[in-house]
Coordinates of C-alpha atoms in Angstrom, one line a residue:
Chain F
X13 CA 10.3 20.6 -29.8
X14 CA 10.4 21.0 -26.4
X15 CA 6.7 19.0 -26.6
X16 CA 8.1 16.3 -28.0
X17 CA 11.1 16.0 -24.9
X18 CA 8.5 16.5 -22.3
X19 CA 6.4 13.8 -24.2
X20 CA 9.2 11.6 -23.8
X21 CA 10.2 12.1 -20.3
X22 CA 6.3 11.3 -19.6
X23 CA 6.7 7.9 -21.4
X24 CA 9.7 7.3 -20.1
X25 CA 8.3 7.8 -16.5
X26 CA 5.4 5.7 -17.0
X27 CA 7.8 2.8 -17.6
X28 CA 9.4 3.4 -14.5
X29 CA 6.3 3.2 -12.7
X30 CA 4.7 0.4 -14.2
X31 CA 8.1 -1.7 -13.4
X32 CA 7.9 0.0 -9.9
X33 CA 4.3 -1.1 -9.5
X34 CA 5.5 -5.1 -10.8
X35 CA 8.1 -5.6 -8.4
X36 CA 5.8 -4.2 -5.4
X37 CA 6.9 -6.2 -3.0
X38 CA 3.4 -6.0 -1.2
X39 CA 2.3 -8.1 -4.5
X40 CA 4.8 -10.8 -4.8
X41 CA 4.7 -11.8 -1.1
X42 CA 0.6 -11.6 -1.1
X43 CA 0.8 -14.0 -4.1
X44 CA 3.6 -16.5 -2.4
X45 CA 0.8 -16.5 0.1
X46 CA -2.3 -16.7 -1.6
X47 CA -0.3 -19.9 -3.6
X48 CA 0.6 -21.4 -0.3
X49 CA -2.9 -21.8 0.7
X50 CA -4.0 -22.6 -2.8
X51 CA -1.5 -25.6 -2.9
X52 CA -3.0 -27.1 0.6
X53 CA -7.2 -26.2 -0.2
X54 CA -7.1 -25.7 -3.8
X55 CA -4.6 -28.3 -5.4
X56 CA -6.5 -28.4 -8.8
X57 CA -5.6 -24.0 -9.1
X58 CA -2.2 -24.4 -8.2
X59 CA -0.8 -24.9 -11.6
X60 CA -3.2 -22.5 -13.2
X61 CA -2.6 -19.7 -10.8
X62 CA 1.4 -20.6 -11.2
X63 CA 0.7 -19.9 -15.1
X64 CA -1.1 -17.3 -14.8
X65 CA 1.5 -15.5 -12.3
X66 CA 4.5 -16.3 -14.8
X67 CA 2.3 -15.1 -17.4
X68 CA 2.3 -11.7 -15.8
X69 CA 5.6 -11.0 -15.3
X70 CA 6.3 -12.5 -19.1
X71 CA 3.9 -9.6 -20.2
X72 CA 5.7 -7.0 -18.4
X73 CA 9.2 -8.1 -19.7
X74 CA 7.5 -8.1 -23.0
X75 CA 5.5 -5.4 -23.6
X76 CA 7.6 -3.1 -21.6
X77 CA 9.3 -0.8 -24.5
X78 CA 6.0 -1.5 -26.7
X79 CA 4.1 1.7 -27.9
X80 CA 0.6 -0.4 -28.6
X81 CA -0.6 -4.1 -28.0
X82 CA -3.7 -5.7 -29.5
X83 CA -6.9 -5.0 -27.9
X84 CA -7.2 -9.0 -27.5
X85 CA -4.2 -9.2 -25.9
X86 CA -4.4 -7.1 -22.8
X87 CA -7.6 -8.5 -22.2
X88 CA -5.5 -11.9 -21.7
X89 CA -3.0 -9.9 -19.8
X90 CA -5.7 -8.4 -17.7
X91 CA -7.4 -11.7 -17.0
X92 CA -4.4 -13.5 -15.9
X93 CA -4.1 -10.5 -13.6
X94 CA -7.7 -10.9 -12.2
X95 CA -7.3 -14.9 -11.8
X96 CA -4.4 -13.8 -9.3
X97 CA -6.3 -11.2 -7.3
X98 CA -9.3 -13.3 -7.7
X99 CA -7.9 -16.1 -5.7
X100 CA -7.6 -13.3 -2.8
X101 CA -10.6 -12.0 -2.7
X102 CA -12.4 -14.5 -3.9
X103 CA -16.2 -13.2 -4.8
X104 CA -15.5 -10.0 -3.1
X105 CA -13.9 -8.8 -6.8
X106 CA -15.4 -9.5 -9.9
X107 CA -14.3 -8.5 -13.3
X108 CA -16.6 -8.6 -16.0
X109 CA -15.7 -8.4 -19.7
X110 CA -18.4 -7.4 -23.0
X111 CA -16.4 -9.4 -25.2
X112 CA -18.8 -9.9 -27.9
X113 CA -17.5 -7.1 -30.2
X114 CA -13.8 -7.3 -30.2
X115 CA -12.2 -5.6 -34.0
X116 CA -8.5 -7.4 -34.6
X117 CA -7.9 -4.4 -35.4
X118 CA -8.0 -2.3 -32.6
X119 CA -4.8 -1.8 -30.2
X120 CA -4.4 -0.2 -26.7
X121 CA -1.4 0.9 -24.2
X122 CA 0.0 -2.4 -23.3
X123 CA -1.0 -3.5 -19.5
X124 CA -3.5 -0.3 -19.3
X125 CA -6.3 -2.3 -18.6
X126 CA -4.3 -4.2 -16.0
X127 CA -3.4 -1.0 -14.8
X128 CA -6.3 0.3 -14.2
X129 CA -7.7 -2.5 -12.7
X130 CA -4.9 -2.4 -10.2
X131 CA -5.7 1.0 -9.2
X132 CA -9.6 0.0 -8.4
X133 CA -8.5 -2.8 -6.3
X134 CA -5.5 -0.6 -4.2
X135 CA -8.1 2.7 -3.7
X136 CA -11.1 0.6 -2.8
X137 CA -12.4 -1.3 0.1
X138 CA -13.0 -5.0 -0.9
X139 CA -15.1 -7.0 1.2
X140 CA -17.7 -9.2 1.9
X141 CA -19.8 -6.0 2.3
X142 CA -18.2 -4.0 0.1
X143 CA -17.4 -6.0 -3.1
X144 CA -15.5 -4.4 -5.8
X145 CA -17.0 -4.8 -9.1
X146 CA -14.8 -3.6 -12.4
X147 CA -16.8 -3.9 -15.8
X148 CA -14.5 -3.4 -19.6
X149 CA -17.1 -2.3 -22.0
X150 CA -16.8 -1.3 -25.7
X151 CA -18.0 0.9 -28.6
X152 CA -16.7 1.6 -31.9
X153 CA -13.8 3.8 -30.9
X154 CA -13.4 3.4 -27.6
X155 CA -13.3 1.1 -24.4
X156 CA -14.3 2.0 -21.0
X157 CA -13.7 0.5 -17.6
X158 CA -15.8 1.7 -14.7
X159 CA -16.2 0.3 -11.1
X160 CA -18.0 1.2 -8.0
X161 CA -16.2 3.0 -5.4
X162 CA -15.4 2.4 -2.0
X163 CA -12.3 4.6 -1.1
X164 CA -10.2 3.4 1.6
X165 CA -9.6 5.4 4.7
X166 CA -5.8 5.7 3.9
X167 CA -4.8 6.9 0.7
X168 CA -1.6 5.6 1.1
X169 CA 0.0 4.9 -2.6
X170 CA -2.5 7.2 -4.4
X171 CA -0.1 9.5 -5.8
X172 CA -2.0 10.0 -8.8
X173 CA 0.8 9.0 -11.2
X174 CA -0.7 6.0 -12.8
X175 CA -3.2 8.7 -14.7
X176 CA -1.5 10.6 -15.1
X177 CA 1.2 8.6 -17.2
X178 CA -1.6 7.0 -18.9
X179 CA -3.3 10.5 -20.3
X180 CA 0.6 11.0 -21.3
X181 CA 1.0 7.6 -23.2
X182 CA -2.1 8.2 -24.9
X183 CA -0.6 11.9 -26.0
X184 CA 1.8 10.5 -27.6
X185 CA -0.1 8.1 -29.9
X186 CA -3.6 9.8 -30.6
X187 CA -5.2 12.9 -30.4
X188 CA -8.1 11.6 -29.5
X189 CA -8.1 12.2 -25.3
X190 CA -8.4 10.2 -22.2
X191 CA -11.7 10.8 -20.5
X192 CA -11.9 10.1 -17.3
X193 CA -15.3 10.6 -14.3
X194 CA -15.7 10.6 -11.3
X195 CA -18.4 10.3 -9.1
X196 CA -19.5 9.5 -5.2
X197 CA -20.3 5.7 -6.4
X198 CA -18.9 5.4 -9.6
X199 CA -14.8 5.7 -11.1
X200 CA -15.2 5.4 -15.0
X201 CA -12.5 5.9 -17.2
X202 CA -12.5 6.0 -21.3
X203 CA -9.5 5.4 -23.2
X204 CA -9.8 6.1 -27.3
X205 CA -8.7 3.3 -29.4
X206 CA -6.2 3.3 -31.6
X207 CA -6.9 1.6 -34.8
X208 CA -4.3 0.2 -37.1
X209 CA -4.1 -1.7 -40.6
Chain B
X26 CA -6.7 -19.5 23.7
X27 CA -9.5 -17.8 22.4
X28 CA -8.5 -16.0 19.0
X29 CA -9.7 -13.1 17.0
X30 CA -8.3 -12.4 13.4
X31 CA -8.1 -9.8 11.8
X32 CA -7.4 -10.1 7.3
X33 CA -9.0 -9.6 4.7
X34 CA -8.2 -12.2 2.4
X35 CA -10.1 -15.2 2.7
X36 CA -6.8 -17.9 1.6
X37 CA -4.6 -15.7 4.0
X38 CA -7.1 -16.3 6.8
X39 CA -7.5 -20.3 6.4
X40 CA -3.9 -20.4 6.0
X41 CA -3.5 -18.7 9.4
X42 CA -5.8 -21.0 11.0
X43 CA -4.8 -24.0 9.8
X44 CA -1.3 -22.9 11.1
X45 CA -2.1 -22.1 14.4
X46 CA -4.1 -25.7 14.9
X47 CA -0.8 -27.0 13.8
X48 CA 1.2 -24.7 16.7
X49 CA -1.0 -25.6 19.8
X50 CA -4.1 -28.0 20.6
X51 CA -5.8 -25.3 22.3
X52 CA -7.4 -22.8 19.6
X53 CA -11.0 -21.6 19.5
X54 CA -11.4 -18.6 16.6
X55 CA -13.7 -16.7 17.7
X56 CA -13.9 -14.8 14.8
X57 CA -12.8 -13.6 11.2
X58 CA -12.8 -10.0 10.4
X59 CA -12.2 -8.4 7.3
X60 CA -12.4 -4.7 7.4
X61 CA -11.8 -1.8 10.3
X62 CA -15.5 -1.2 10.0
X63 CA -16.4 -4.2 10.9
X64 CA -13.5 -4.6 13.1
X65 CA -14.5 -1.6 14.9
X66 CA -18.1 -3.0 15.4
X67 CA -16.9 -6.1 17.0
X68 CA -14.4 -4.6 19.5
X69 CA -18.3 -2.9 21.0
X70 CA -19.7 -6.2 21.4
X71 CA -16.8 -6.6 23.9
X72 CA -16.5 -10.3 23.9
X73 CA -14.1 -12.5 25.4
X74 CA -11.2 -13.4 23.7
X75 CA -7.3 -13.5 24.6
X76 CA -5.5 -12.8 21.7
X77 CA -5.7 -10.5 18.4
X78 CA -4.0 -12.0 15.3
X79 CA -4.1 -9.2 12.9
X80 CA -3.0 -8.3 9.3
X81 CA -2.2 -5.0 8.9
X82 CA -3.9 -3.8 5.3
X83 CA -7.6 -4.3 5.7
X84 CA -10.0 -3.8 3.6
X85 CA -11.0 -0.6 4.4
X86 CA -7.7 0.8 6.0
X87 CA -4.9 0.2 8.3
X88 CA -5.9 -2.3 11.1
X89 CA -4.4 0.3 13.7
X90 CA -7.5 2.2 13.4
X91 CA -9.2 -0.4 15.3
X92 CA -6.8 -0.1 18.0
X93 CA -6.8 3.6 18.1
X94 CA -10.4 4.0 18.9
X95 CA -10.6 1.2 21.5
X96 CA -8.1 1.0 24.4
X97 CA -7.3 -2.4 23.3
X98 CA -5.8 -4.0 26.7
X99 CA -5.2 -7.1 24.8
X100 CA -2.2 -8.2 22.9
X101 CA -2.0 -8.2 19.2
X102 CA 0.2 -10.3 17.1
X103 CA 0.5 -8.6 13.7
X104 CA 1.0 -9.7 10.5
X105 CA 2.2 -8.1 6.6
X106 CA 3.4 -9.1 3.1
X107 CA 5.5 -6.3 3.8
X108 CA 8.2 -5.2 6.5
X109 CA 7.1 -1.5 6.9
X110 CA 5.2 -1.1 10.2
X111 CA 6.9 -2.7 12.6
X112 CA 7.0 0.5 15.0
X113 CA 3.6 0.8 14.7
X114 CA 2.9 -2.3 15.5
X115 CA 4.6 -2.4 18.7
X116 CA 2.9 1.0 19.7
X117 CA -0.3 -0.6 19.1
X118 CA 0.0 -3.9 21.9
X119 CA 2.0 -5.9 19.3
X120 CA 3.9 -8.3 21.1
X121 CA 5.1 -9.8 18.1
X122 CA 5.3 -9.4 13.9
X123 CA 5.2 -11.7 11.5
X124 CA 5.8 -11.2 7.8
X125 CA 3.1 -13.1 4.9
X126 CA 3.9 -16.0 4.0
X127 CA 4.1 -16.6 7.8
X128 CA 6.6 -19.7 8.8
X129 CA 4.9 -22.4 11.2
X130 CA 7.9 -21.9 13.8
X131 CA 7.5 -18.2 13.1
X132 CA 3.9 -18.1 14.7
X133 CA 4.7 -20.7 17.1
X134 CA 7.3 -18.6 19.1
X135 CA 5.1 -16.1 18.6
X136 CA 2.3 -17.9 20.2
X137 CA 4.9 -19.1 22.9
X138 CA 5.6 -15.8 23.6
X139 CA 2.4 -14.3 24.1
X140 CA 1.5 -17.8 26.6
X141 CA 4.6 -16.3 28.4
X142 CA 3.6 -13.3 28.7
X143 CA 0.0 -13.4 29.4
X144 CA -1.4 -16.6 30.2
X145 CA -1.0 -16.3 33.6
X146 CA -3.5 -13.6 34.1
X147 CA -1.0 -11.5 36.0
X148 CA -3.4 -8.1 36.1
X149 CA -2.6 -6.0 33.4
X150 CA 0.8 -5.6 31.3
X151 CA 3.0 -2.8 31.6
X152 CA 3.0 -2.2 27.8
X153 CA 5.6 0.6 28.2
X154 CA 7.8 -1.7 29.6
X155 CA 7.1 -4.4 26.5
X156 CA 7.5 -1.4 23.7
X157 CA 10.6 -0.7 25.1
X158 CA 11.8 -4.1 25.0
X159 CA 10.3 -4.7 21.3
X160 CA 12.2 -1.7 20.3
X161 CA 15.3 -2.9 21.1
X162 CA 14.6 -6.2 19.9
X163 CA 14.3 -4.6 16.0
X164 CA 16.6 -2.8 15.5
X165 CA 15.0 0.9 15.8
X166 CA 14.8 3.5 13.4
X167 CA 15.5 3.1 9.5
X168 CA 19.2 4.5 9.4
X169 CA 19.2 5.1 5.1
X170 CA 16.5 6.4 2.6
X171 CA 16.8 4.3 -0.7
X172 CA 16.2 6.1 -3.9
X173 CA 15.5 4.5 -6.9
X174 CA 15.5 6.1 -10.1
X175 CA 14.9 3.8 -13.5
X176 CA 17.7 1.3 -12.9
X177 CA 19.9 3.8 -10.6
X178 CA 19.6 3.1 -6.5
X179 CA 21.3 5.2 -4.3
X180 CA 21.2 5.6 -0.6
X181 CA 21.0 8.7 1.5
X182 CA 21.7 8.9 5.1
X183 CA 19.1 9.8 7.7
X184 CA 20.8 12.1 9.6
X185 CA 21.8 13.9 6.0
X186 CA 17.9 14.4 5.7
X187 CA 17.3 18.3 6.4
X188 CA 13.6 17.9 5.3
X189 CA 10.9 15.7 3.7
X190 CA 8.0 17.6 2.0
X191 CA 5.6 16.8 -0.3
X192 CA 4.5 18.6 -3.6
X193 CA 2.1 17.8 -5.9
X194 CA 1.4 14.8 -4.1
X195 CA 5.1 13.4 -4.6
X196 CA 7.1 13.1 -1.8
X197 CA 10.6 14.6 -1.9
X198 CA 13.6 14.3 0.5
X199 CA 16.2 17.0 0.4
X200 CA 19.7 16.6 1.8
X201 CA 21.7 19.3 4.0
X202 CA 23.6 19.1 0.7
X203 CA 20.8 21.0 -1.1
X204 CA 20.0 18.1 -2.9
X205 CA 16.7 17.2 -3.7
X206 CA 15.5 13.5 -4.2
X207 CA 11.8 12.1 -5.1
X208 CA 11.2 9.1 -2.8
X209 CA 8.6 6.0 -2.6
X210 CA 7.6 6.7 1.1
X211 CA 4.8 9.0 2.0
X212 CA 4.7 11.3 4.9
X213 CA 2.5 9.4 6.9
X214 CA 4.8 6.7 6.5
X215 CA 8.1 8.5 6.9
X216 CA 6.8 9.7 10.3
X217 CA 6.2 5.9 11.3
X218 CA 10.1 5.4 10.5
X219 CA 11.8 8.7 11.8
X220 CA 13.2 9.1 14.6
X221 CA 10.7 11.4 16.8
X222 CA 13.5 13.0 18.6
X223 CA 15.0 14.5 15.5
X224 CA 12.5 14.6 12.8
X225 CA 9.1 16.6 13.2
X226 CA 5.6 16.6 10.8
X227 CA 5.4 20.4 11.0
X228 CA 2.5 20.6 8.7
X229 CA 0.7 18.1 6.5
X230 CA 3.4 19.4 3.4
X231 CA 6.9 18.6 6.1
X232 CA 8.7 16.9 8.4
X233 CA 12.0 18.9 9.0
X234 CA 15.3 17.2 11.1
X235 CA 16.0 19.4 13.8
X236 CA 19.2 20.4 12.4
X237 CA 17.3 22.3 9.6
X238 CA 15.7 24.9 11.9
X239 CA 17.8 28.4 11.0
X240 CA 15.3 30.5 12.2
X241 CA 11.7 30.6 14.1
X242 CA 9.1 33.8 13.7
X243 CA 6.1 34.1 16.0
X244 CA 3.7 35.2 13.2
X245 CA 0.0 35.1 15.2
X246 CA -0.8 33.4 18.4
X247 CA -0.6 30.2 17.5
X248 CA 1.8 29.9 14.2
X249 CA 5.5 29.9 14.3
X250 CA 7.0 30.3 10.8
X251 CA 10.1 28.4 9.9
X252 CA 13.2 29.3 8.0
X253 CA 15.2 26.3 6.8
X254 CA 18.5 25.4 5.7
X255 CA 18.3 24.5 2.6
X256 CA 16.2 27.2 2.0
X257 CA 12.6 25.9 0.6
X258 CA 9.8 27.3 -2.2
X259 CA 7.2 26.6 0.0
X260 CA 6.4 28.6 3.3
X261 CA 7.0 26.5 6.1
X262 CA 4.6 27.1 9.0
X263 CA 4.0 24.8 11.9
X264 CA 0.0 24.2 11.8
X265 CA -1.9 25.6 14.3
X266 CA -2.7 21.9 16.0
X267 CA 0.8 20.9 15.8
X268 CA 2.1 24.0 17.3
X269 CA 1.7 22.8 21.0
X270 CA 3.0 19.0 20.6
X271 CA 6.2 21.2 18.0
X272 CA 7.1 23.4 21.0
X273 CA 7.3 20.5 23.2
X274 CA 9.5 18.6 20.6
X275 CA 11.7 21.5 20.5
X276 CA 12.3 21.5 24.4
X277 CA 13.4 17.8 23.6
X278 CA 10.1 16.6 25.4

């Protein structure tokens, strides 16, 4: 019983801080600016990059109180996301997706992969010397995004909590676990895949 | 008006520049940095330039690093998506601070001030003098906390702040009520908006208001233990490298 509550609490808390994360002001105004120049250099972008902005917050309005989202979706959502921060780092931050064996039938955590994602860009250096490459990769029963680390010198923001609430999602729907390693050059997480009918 | 900048994202930078042709004929760039590394690197090669235009998030950290190793002797206009460093800033040669997406008149009174300022090659700035000035011009110290909790904000008073601390790497504030809120900011960045006179980083866990202090207990050479009011879990003691600068705080120094 008293599983179950703290279960709840932990899902309830990762909702708070994946709207916390969205309405980071750091990521709005970045984007405003990114857009500016991308209306001036990059006209033929502008409207895609618009989309793909409104397309993000229309994912977190909708998937907010959702339990599981096709695997296909939030590989959009995650796209969209990259396209965004791609435009500010430009080839500095690559994404790279094995799509060649997607099942229908396979759901994740909505805006995990986004999530995750997010967190490589805000812990690791990304720059023309350092570039930040994040690779989605699949088996049967599970998908795994890794990426090279460069850690920051400040560890401002890194409270640990996005993990965190996404090992306690994942509790709640499977008992299969979260696996995650770390290493001096390499961050790799594993995340089970829930498979429904 | 030879110009360094200092971001790390490329749109952000080309936007800048194309701004600043726009706000005076006479801009050379002499460079484009990206990182603190690199950043750090450059600053060696000591090369001539006049101004630093610099973001604040780099790639690799905060740009202030740069200007910690080097005594910078050259004025820095700043720039960030986000209104959070301003005291920083101006402890770090900022003569100016301008928030992402910058305004064109925004940068050019910036740019007017620093050709006020410096252009005519008076030696040196008294940048004690200028801090002091900047200060006043913001309007000081953050006077209220917000806490946000799902859809509830609320609002604490500084002064009602007895002590920050972190545990397990969340940052709490806890009032002189005995109340105990979790809060966004992180130590390092709560010291950056506190106002030194009251508030002190005792140890890498807390930064106590002097108001808190109940009691104070010698416990070897170099460590003074604290008892605060609310009383805390954890032990409070002043690190040993902060136990100099700490007794000078508490002579009001």
């Amino acid at each position: 019983m008293k599983k179950l509550q703290q279960l709840k609490n932990d899902s309830i808390r990762f909702q708070f801080e994946t709207l916390r994360n969205q309405v980071n002001p750091h990521f709005l105004f970045n984007s405003f600016n990114t857009l500016i120049d991308i209306i001036e250099h990059d006209k033929e972008h502008a409207v895609e990059y618009v989309e793909n902005l409104s397309a993000f917050f229309r994912n977190i309005v909708t998937y907010k109180d959702k339990d599981t989202i096709k695997l296909s979706e939030e590989i959009k959502i995650v796209k969209a996301f990259y396209f965004i921060q791609q435009k500010r780092f430009g080839s500095n931050l690559q994404l790279l997706v094995d799509e060649h064996s997607l099942y229908d039938d396979r759901y994740v955590v909505p805006m995990v992969l986004q999530l995750l994602l997010e967190n490589a860009i805000k812990h690791n250096e990304i720059s023309k010397e350092k570039n930040l490459k994040v690779k989605v990769s699949f088996s049967d029963s599970r998908i795994i995004i890794s990426n090279n680390t460069n850690p920051k010198m400040n560890k401002d923001e890194s409270t640990g909590t996005g993990l965190r609430n996404i090992i306690a999602r994942y509790r709640l729907l499977t008992d299969k676990t979260v696996q995650i390693e770390s290493s001096q050059e390499y961050f790799v997480v594993s995340l089970p895949l829930i498979i429904r009918e | 008006m030879k110009i360094v900048i200092f971001e790390d994202e490329e749109p952000a930078a080309r936007r800048l520049i194309k701004l600043l042709n726009e706000v005076s004929t006479d801009v050379e760039i002499v460079s484009v940095i990206d990182s603190v590394r690199s950043g750090k690197e450059f600053m060696k090669q000591n090369k001539s330039f006049d101004l630093i235009i610099s973001d604040i998030r780099l790639a690799d950290g905060l740009s202030f690093e740069i200007f910690k190793s080097h005594t910078v002797k050259l004025p820095v206009i700043f720039s960030t998506a986000y209104d959070e460093y301003a005291i920083e800033a101006f402890r770090n040669n900022g003569i100016d601070y301008l928030l992402k997406p910058v305004k064109r008149e925004e940068l050019k009174t910036a740019i007017q001030k620093y050709e006020n300022w410096f252009s005519d090659s008076t030696s040196g700035v008294n940048y004690d003098v200028l801090l002091q000035t900047l200060l006043q011009e913001k309007k000081g110290f953050q006077k209220r906390i917000v806490i946000r909790f799902a859809d509830t904000i609320k609002t604490v008073e500084i002064e009602e702040a007895a002590y920050f601390f972190t545990e397990n790497k969340i940052s709490n504030l806890c009032t002189f009520n005995g109340e105990s809120f979790i809060i966004d900011y992180n130590l390092d960045e709560l010291e950056l908006i506190l106002d030194p006179a009251v508030f002190f980083r005792i140890n890498r866990q807390f930064i106590v208001n002097f108001k808190a202090i109940q009691k104070m207990n010698v416990v070897s050479k170099s460590r003074v233990k604290l008892t605060l009011h609310p009383s805390t879990t954890q032990d409070t003691i002043v690190s040993t490298e902060r136990s100099g600068v700490f007794k000078q705080w508490l002579a009001g120094k």
